[in-house]
Structure formats: structure tokens, C-alpha cells
CSV table of C-alpha atoms in Angstrom, one decimal:
chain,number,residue,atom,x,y,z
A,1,UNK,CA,11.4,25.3,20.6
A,2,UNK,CA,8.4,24.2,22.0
A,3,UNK,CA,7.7,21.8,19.4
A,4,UNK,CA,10.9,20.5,19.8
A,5,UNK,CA,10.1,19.8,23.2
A,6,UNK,CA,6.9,17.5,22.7
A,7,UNK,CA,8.8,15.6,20.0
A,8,UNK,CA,11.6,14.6,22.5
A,9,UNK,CA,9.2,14.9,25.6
A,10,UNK,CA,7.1,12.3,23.1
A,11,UNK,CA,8.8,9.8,20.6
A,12,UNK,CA,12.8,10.2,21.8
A,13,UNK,CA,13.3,10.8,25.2
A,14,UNK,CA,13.3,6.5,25.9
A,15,UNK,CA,14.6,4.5,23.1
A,16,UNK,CA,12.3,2.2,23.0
A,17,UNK,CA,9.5,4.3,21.8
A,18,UNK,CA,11.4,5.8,19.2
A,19,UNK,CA,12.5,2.9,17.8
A,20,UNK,CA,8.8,1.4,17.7
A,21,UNK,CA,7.8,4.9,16.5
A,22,UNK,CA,10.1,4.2,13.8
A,23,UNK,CA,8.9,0.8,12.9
A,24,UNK,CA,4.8,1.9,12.7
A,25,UNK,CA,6.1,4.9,10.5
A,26,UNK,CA,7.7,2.6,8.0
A,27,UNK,CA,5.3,0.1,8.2
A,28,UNK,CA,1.9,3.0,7.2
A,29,UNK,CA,4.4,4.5,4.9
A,30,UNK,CA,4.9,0.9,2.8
A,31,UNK,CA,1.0,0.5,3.3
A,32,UNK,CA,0.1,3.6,2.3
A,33,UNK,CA,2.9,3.7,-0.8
A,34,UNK,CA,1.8,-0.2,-1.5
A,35,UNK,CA,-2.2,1.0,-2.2
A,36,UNK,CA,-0.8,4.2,-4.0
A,37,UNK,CA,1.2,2.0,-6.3
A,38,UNK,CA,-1.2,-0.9,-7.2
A,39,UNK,CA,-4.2,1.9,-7.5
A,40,UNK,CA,-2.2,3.9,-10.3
A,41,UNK,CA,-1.2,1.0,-11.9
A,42,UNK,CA,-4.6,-0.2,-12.1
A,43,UNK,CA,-5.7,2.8,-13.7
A,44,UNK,CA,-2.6,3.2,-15.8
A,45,UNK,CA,-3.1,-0.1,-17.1
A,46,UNK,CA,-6.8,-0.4,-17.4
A,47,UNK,CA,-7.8,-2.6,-20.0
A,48,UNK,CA,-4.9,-4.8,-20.3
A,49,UNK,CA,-4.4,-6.8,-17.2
A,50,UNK,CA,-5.9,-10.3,-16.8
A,51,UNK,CA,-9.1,-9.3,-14.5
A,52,UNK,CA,-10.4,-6.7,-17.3
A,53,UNK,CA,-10.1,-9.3,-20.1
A,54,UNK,CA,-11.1,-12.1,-18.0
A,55,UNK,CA,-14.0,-12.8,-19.5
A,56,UNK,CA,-13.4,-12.9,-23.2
A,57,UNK,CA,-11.5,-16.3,-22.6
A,58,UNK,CA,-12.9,-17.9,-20.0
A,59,UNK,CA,-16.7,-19.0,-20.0
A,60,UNK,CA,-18.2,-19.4,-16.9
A,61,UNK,CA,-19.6,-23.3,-16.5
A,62,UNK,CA,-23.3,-22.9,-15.5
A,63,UNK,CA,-25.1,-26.2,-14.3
A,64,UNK,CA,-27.4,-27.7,-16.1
């Protein structure tokens, strides 16, 4: 009960504090899913994407 206390006491007793508590949630959440996401694809697809093979197409222009 207690706990259930400090979350109202906290995030719901005015509305616009949960709401915004809402919001930041959502917002870390996609961050947080976004990096999750484009790190295991990354590793998943390691080898085969355009920045790992980069280089075997493209030559660098040095000056000279």
C-alpha cells in the first residue's frame, strides 16, 4: 500500500505530471528500443551493409 501511496503521492495525484511522466517514459523507452534495434541489426548484419564494404568500391582520392 505504501508504494501505492508514493506513486499517486508522486506521478498521479495532478494531471499534469502524469501526463509529462508519460511522455519522458515513452520518449527513453523509443530511445532506448531505437539503440537496441540498430545495435542488433548491426551485429546481425555484420558484413553486409554499405559501411563494412565501403572500402572495396570506393578509393579514397589522396592529393598529390
Amino acid at each position: 500500500m505504501a508504494l501505492a501511496n508514493a506513486f499517486y503521492s508522486t506521478f498521479a495525484k495532478r494531471n499534469s505530471v502524469f501526463v509529462t511522466s508519460i511522455f519522458a517514459g515513452a520518449f527513453a523507452f523509443n530511445v532506448g528500443f531505437d539503440v537496441a534495434v540498430t545495435s542488433f541489426w548491426d551485429r546481425w548484419n555484420q558484413g553486409k551493409q554499405w559501411k563494412d564494404i565501403r572500402s572495396r568500391y570506393i578509393q579514397e582520392e589522396s592529393d598529390s
